[in-house]
């Protein structure tokens, strides 16, 4: 990878971190970006957040 490309990637990572409150490290940013890409391209299943078991009842059956 050439230096110009590396600099652009590093700049983009810093911007991504700045735009995502709670994200503090370069590694966290890279993981988030990869998870998003892999999910959107079908390599990972989408994260599904459902109801907790104690919150389930007949009213929320699909």
PDB file of N, CA and C in Angstrom:
ATOM      1  N   UNK A   1       0.853  -1.163   0.000  1.00  0.00           N
ATOM      2  CA  UNK A   1       0.000   0.000   0.000  1.00  0.00           C
ATOM      3  C   UNK A   1       0.901   1.230   0.000  1.00  0.00           C
ATOM      4  N   UNK A   2       0.606   2.158  -0.870  1.00  0.00           N
ATOM      5  CA  UNK A   2       1.455   3.348  -0.904  1.00  0.00           C
ATOM      6  C   UNK A   2       1.059   4.336   0.200  1.00  0.00           C
ATOM      7  N   UNK A   3       1.946   5.250   0.484  1.00  0.00           N
ATOM      8  CA  UNK A   3       1.769   6.186   1.600  1.00  0.00           C
ATOM      9  C   UNK A   3       0.538   7.067   1.420  1.00  0.00           C
ATOM     10  N   UNK A   4       0.257   7.506   0.197  1.00  0.00           N
ATOM     11  CA  UNK A   4      -0.898   8.360  -0.053  1.00  0.00           C
ATOM     12  C   UNK A   4      -2.186   7.623   0.289  1.00  0.00           C
ATOM     13  N   UNK A   5      -2.283   6.380  -0.146  1.00  0.00           N
ATOM     14  CA  UNK A   5      -3.460   5.573   0.145  1.00  0.00           C
ATOM     15  C   UNK A   5      -3.591   5.370   1.642  1.00  0.00           C
ATOM     16  N   UNK A   6      -2.496   5.050   2.312  1.00  0.00           N
ATOM     17  CA  UNK A   6      -2.500   4.840   3.753  1.00  0.00           C
ATOM     18  C   UNK A   6      -2.942   6.113   4.478  1.00  0.00           C
ATOM     19  N   UNK A   7      -2.450   7.252   4.062  1.00  0.00           N
ATOM     20  CA  UNK A   7      -2.837   8.518   4.679  1.00  0.00           C
ATOM     21  C   UNK A   7      -4.333   8.776   4.513  1.00  0.00           C
ATOM     22  N   UNK A   8      -4.869   8.480   3.340  1.00  0.00           N
ATOM     23  CA  UNK A   8      -6.301   8.679   3.098  1.00  0.00           C
ATOM     24  C   UNK A   8      -7.136   7.771   4.005  1.00  0.00           C
ATOM     25  N   UNK A   9      -6.714   6.527   4.143  1.00  0.00           N
ATOM     26  CA  UNK A   9      -7.426   5.580   5.011  1.00  0.00           C
ATOM     27  C   UNK A   9      -7.378   6.053   6.464  1.00  0.00           C
ATOM     28  N   UNK A  10      -6.222   6.475   6.922  1.00  0.00           N
ATOM     29  CA  UNK A  10      -6.078   6.952   8.302  1.00  0.00           C
ATOM     30  C   UNK A  10      -6.944   8.191   8.549  1.00  0.00           C
ATOM     31  N   UNK A  11      -6.987   9.086   7.577  1.00  0.00           N
ATOM     32  CA  UNK A  11      -7.827  10.279   7.698  1.00  0.00           C
ATOM     33  C   UNK A  11      -9.299   9.888   7.775  1.00  0.00           C
ATOM     34  N   UNK A  12      -9.703   8.956   6.935  1.00  0.00           N
ATOM     35  CA  UNK A  12     -11.084   8.484   6.944  1.00  0.00           C
ATOM     36  C   UNK A  12     -11.428   7.807   8.268  1.00  0.00           C
ATOM     37  N   UNK A  13     -10.512   7.011   8.806  1.00  0.00           N
ATOM     38  CA  UNK A  13     -10.746   6.363  10.102  1.00  0.00           C
ATOM     39  C   UNK A  13     -10.916   7.399  11.207  1.00  0.00           C
ATOM     40  N   UNK A  14     -10.093   8.419  11.209  1.00  0.00           N
ATOM     41  CA  UNK A  14     -10.203   9.473  12.218  1.00  0.00           C
ATOM     42  C   UNK A  14     -11.545  10.190  12.103  1.00  0.00           C
ATOM     43  N   UNK A  15     -11.997  10.449  10.884  1.00  0.00           N
ATOM     44  CA  UNK A  15     -13.299  11.087  10.677  1.00  0.00           C
ATOM     45  C   UNK A  15     -14.428  10.193  11.141  1.00  0.00           C
ATOM     46  N   UNK A  16     -14.320   8.904  10.840  1.00  0.00           N
ATOM     47  CA  UNK A  16     -15.335   7.935  11.256  1.00  0.00           C
ATOM     48  C   UNK A  16     -15.438   7.917  12.776  1.00  0.00           C
ATOM     49  N   UNK A  17     -14.303   7.873  13.456  1.00  0.00           N
ATOM     50  CA  UNK A  17     -14.288   7.858  14.917  1.00  0.00           C
ATOM     51  C   UNK A  17     -14.918   9.138  15.467  1.00  0.00           C
ATOM     52  N   UNK A  18     -14.584  10.264  14.881  1.00  0.00           N
ATOM     53  CA  UNK A  18     -15.132  11.546  15.338  1.00  0.00           C
ATOM     54  C   UNK A  18     -16.647  11.608  15.153  1.00  0.00           C
ATOM     55  N   UNK A  19     -17.160  10.959  14.113  1.00  0.00           N
ATOM     56  CA  UNK A  19     -18.594  10.984  13.819  1.00  0.00           C
ATOM     57  C   UNK A  19     -19.404   9.966  14.605  1.00  0.00           C
ATOM     58  N   UNK A  20     -18.746   9.088  15.355  1.00  0.00           N
ATOM     59  CA  UNK A  20     -19.441   8.032  16.090  1.00  0.00           C
ATOM     60  C   UNK A  20     -19.113   8.121  17.581  1.00  0.00           C
ATOM     61  N   UNK A  21     -19.968   8.837  18.321  1.00  0.00           N
ATOM     62  CA  UNK A  21     -19.738   8.978  19.759  1.00  0.00           C
ATOM     63  C   UNK A  21     -19.630   7.599  20.429  1.00  0.00           C
ATOM     64  N   UNK A  22     -18.733   7.485  21.341  1.00  0.00           N
ATOM     65  CA  UNK A  22     -18.531   6.221  22.042  1.00  0.00           C
ATOM     66  C   UNK A  22     -17.462   5.359  21.405  1.00  0.00           C
ATOM     67  N   UNK A  23     -17.146   5.632  20.174  1.00  0.00           N
ATOM     68  CA  UNK A  23     -16.077   4.895  19.506  1.00  0.00           C
ATOM     69  C   UNK A  23     -14.776   5.619  19.823  1.00  0.00           C
ATOM     70  N   UNK A  24     -13.850   4.893  20.437  1.00  0.00           N
ATOM     71  CA  UNK A  24     -12.661   5.566  20.943  1.00  0.00           C
ATOM     72  C   UNK A  24     -11.369   5.148  20.265  1.00  0.00           C
ATOM     73  N   UNK A  25     -11.351   3.965  19.696  1.00  0.00           N
ATOM     74  CA  UNK A  25     -10.081   3.486  19.162  1.00  0.00           C
ATOM     75  C   UNK A  25     -10.171   3.175  17.679  1.00  0.00           C
ATOM     76  N   UNK A  26      -9.025   3.143  17.082  1.00  0.00           N
ATOM     77  CA  UNK A  26      -8.894   2.774  15.674  1.00  0.00           C
ATOM     78  C   UNK A  26      -9.410   1.355  15.453  1.00  0.00           C
ATOM     79  N   UNK A  27      -9.066   0.440  16.373  1.00  0.00           N
ATOM     80  CA  UNK A  27      -9.529  -0.947  16.245  1.00  0.00           C
ATOM     81  C   UNK A  27     -11.044  -1.048  16.302  1.00  0.00           C
ATOM     82  N   UNK A  28     -11.680  -0.286  17.193  1.00  0.00           N
ATOM     83  CA  UNK A  28     -13.146  -0.293  17.259  1.00  0.00           C
ATOM     84  C   UNK A  28     -13.740   0.188  15.936  1.00  0.00           C
ATOM     85  N   UNK A  29     -13.146   1.208  15.365  1.00  0.00           N
ATOM     86  CA  UNK A  29     -13.635   1.736  14.087  1.00  0.00           C
ATOM     87  C   UNK A  29     -13.499   0.698  12.986  1.00  0.00           C
ATOM     88  N   UNK A  30     -12.370   0.039  12.926  1.00  0.00           N
ATOM     89  CA  UNK A  30     -12.146  -0.960  11.886  1.00  0.00           C
ATOM     90  C   UNK A  30     -13.134  -2.114  12.033  1.00  0.00           C
ATOM     91  N   UNK A  31     -13.361  -2.572  13.255  1.00  0.00           N
ATOM     92  CA  UNK A  31     -14.325  -3.658  13.481  1.00  0.00           C
ATOM     93  C   UNK A  31     -15.723  -3.217  13.048  1.00  0.00           C
ATOM     94  N   UNK A  32     -16.135  -2.015  13.433  1.00  0.00           N
ATOM     95  CA  UNK A  32     -17.467  -1.526  13.062  1.00  0.00           C
ATOM     96  C   UNK A  32     -17.622  -1.430  11.549  1.00  0.00           C
ATOM     97  N   UNK A  33     -16.611  -0.923  10.889  1.00  0.00           N
ATOM     98  CA  UNK A  33     -16.650  -0.784   9.431  1.00  0.00           C
ATOM     99  C   UNK A  33     -16.718  -2.157   8.758  1.00  0.00           C
ATOM    100  N   UNK A  34     -15.904  -3.081   9.229  1.00  0.00           N
ATOM    101  CA  UNK A  34     -15.912  -4.424   8.637  1.00  0.00           C
ATOM    102  C   UNK A  34     -17.229  -5.142   8.897  1.00  0.00           C
ATOM    103  N   UNK A  35     -17.762  -5.036  10.119  1.00  0.00           N
ATOM    104  CA  UNK A  35     -19.046  -5.679  10.411  1.00  0.00           C
ATOM    105  C   UNK A  35     -20.138  -5.125   9.510  1.00  0.00           C
ATOM    106  N   UNK A  36     -20.143  -3.804   9.339  1.00  0.00           N
ATOM    107  CA  UNK A  36     -21.139  -3.172   8.474  1.00  0.00           C
ATOM    108  C   UNK A  36     -20.993  -3.669   7.041  1.00  0.00           C
ATOM    109  N   UNK A  37     -19.773  -3.694   6.522  1.00  0.00           N
ATOM    110  CA  UNK A  37     -19.548  -4.124   5.142  1.00  0.00           C
ATOM    111  C   UNK A  37     -19.910  -5.592   4.960  1.00  0.00           C
ATOM    112  N   UNK A  38     -19.440  -6.444   5.864  1.00  0.00           N
ATOM    113  CA  UNK A  38     -19.729  -7.877   5.749  1.00  0.00           C
ATOM    114  C   UNK A  38     -21.229  -8.145   5.834  1.00  0.00           C
ATOM    115  N   UNK A  39     -21.926  -7.433   6.703  1.00  0.00           N
ATOM    116  CA  UNK A  39     -23.371  -7.615   6.833  1.00  0.00           C
ATOM    117  C   UNK A  39     -24.093  -7.134   5.581  1.00  0.00           C
ATOM    118  N   UNK A  40     -23.730  -5.965   5.102  1.00  0.00           N
ATOM    119  CA  UNK A  40     -24.429  -5.413   3.936  1.00  0.00           C
ATOM    120  C   UNK A  40     -24.146  -6.189   2.650  1.00  0.00           C
ATOM    121  N   UNK A  41     -23.085  -6.989   2.644  1.00  0.00           N
ATOM    122  CA  UNK A  41     -22.759  -7.788   1.468  1.00  0.00           C
ATOM    123  C   UNK A  41     -23.072  -9.278   1.647  1.00  0.00           C
ATOM    124  N   UNK A  42     -23.772  -9.599   2.738  1.00  0.00           N
ATOM    125  CA  UNK A  42     -24.250 -10.962   2.934  1.00  0.00           C
ATOM    126  C   UNK A  42     -23.258 -11.942   3.533  1.00  0.00           C
ATOM    127  N   UNK A  43     -22.132 -11.463   4.021  1.00  0.00           N
ATOM    128  CA  UNK A  43     -21.147 -12.367   4.614  1.00  0.00           C
ATOM    129  C   UNK A  43     -21.405 -12.608   6.098  1.00  0.00           C
ATOM    130  N   UNK A  44     -22.155 -11.726   6.732  1.00  0.00           N
ATOM    131  CA  UNK A  44     -22.583 -11.885   8.118  1.00  0.00           C
ATOM    132  C   UNK A  44     -24.085 -11.699   8.158  1.00  0.00           C
ATOM    133  N   UNK A  45     -24.764 -12.462   9.021  1.00  0.00           N
ATOM    134  CA  UNK A  45     -26.207 -12.220   9.150  1.00  0.00           C
ATOM    135  C   UNK A  45     -26.434 -10.884   9.848  1.00  0.00           C
ATOM    136  N   UNK A  46     -27.536 -10.212   9.517  1.00  0.00           N
ATOM    137  CA  UNK A  46     -27.813  -8.940  10.181  1.00  0.00           C
ATOM    138  C   UNK A  46     -28.016  -9.157  11.673  1.00  0.00           C
ATOM    139  N   UNK A  47     -27.568  -8.208  12.465  1.00  0.00           N
ATOM    140  CA  UNK A  47     -27.774  -8.308  13.902  1.00  0.00           C
ATOM    141  C   UNK A  47     -29.239  -8.049  14.175  1.00  0.00           C
ATOM    142  N   UNK A  48     -29.827  -8.976  14.892  1.00  0.00           N
ATOM    143  CA  UNK A  48     -31.235  -8.823  15.226  1.00  0.00           C
ATOM    144  C   UNK A  48     -31.355  -8.665  16.733  1.00  0.00           C
ATOM    145  N   UNK A  49     -32.002  -7.605  17.118  1.00  0.00           N
ATOM    146  CA  UNK A  49     -32.246  -7.407  18.529  1.00  0.00           C
ATOM    147  C   UNK A  49     -33.716  -7.639  18.766  1.00  0.00           C
ATOM    148  N   UNK A  50     -34.011  -8.684  19.496  1.00  0.00           N
ATOM    149  CA  UNK A  50     -35.395  -9.003  19.784  1.00  0.00           C
ATOM    150  C   UNK A  50     -35.754  -8.638  21.202  1.00  0.00           C
ATOM    151  N   UNK A  51     -36.904  -9.120  21.597  1.00  0.00           N
ATOM    152  CA  UNK A  51     -37.358  -8.890  22.960  1.00  0.00           C
ATOM    153  C   UNK A  51     -36.712  -9.891  23.903  1.00  0.00           C
ATOM    154  N   UNK A  52     -36.528  -9.450  25.113  1.00  0.00           N
ATOM    155  CA  UNK A  52     -36.003 -10.354  26.132  1.00  0.00           C
ATOM    156  C   UNK A  52     -37.088 -11.378  26.449  1.00  0.00           C
ATOM    157  N   UNK A  53     -36.722 -12.596  26.816  1.00  0.00           N
ATOM    158  CA  UNK A  53     -37.728 -13.634  27.081  1.00  0.00           C
ATOM    159  C   UNK A  53     -38.810 -13.204  28.075  1.00  0.00           C
ATOM    160  N   UNK A  54     -38.444 -12.473  29.093  1.00  0.00           N
ATOM    161  CA  UNK A  54     -39.439 -12.046  30.078  1.00  0.00           C
ATOM    162  C   UNK A  54     -40.421 -11.001  29.524  1.00  0.00           C
ATOM    163  N   UNK A  55     -40.100 -10.412  28.365  1.00  0.00           N
ATOM    164  CA  UNK A  55     -40.979  -9.432  27.749  1.00  0.00           C
ATOM    165  C   UNK A  55     -41.902 -10.049  26.696  1.00  0.00           C
ATOM    166  N   UNK A  56     -41.754 -11.322  26.435  1.00  0.00           N
ATOM    167  CA  UNK A  56     -42.588 -11.993  25.433  1.00  0.00           C
ATOM    168  C   UNK A  56     -43.934 -12.396  26.024  1.00  0.00           C
ATOM    169  N   UNK A  57     -44.984 -12.203  25.215  1.00  0.00           N
ATOM    170  CA  UNK A  57     -46.322 -12.696  25.558  1.00  0.00           C
ATOM    171  C   UNK A  57     -47.102 -12.818  24.258  1.00  0.00           C
ATOM    172  N   UNK A  58     -48.330 -13.221  24.349  1.00  0.00           N
ATOM    173  CA  UNK A  58     -49.131 -13.463  23.149  1.00  0.00           C
ATOM    174  C   UNK A  58     -49.331 -12.193  22.322  1.00  0.00           C
ATOM    175  N   UNK A  59     -49.241 -11.024  22.931  1.00  0.00           N
ATOM    176  CA  UNK A  59     -49.492  -9.785  22.210  1.00  0.00           C
ATOM    177  C   UNK A  59     -48.389  -9.459  21.199  1.00  0.00           C
ATOM    178  N   UNK A  60     -47.204 -10.056  21.343  1.00  0.00           N
ATOM    179  CA  UNK A  60     -46.149  -9.740  20.395  1.00  0.00           C
ATOM    180  C   UNK A  60     -45.763 -10.927  19.534  1.00  0.00           C
ATOM    181  N   UNK A  61     -46.673 -11.885  19.403  1.00  0.00           N
ATOM    182  CA  UNK A  61     -46.437 -13.004  18.476  1.00  0.00           C
ATOM    183  C   UNK A  61     -46.606 -12.504  17.055  1.00  0.00           C
ATOM    184  N   UNK A  62     -45.733 -12.939  16.167  1.00  0.00           N
ATOM    185  CA  UNK A  62     -45.843 -12.544  14.758  1.00  0.00           C
ATOM    186  C   UNK A  62     -46.488 -13.621  13.948  1.00  0.00           C
TER     187      UNK A  62
END
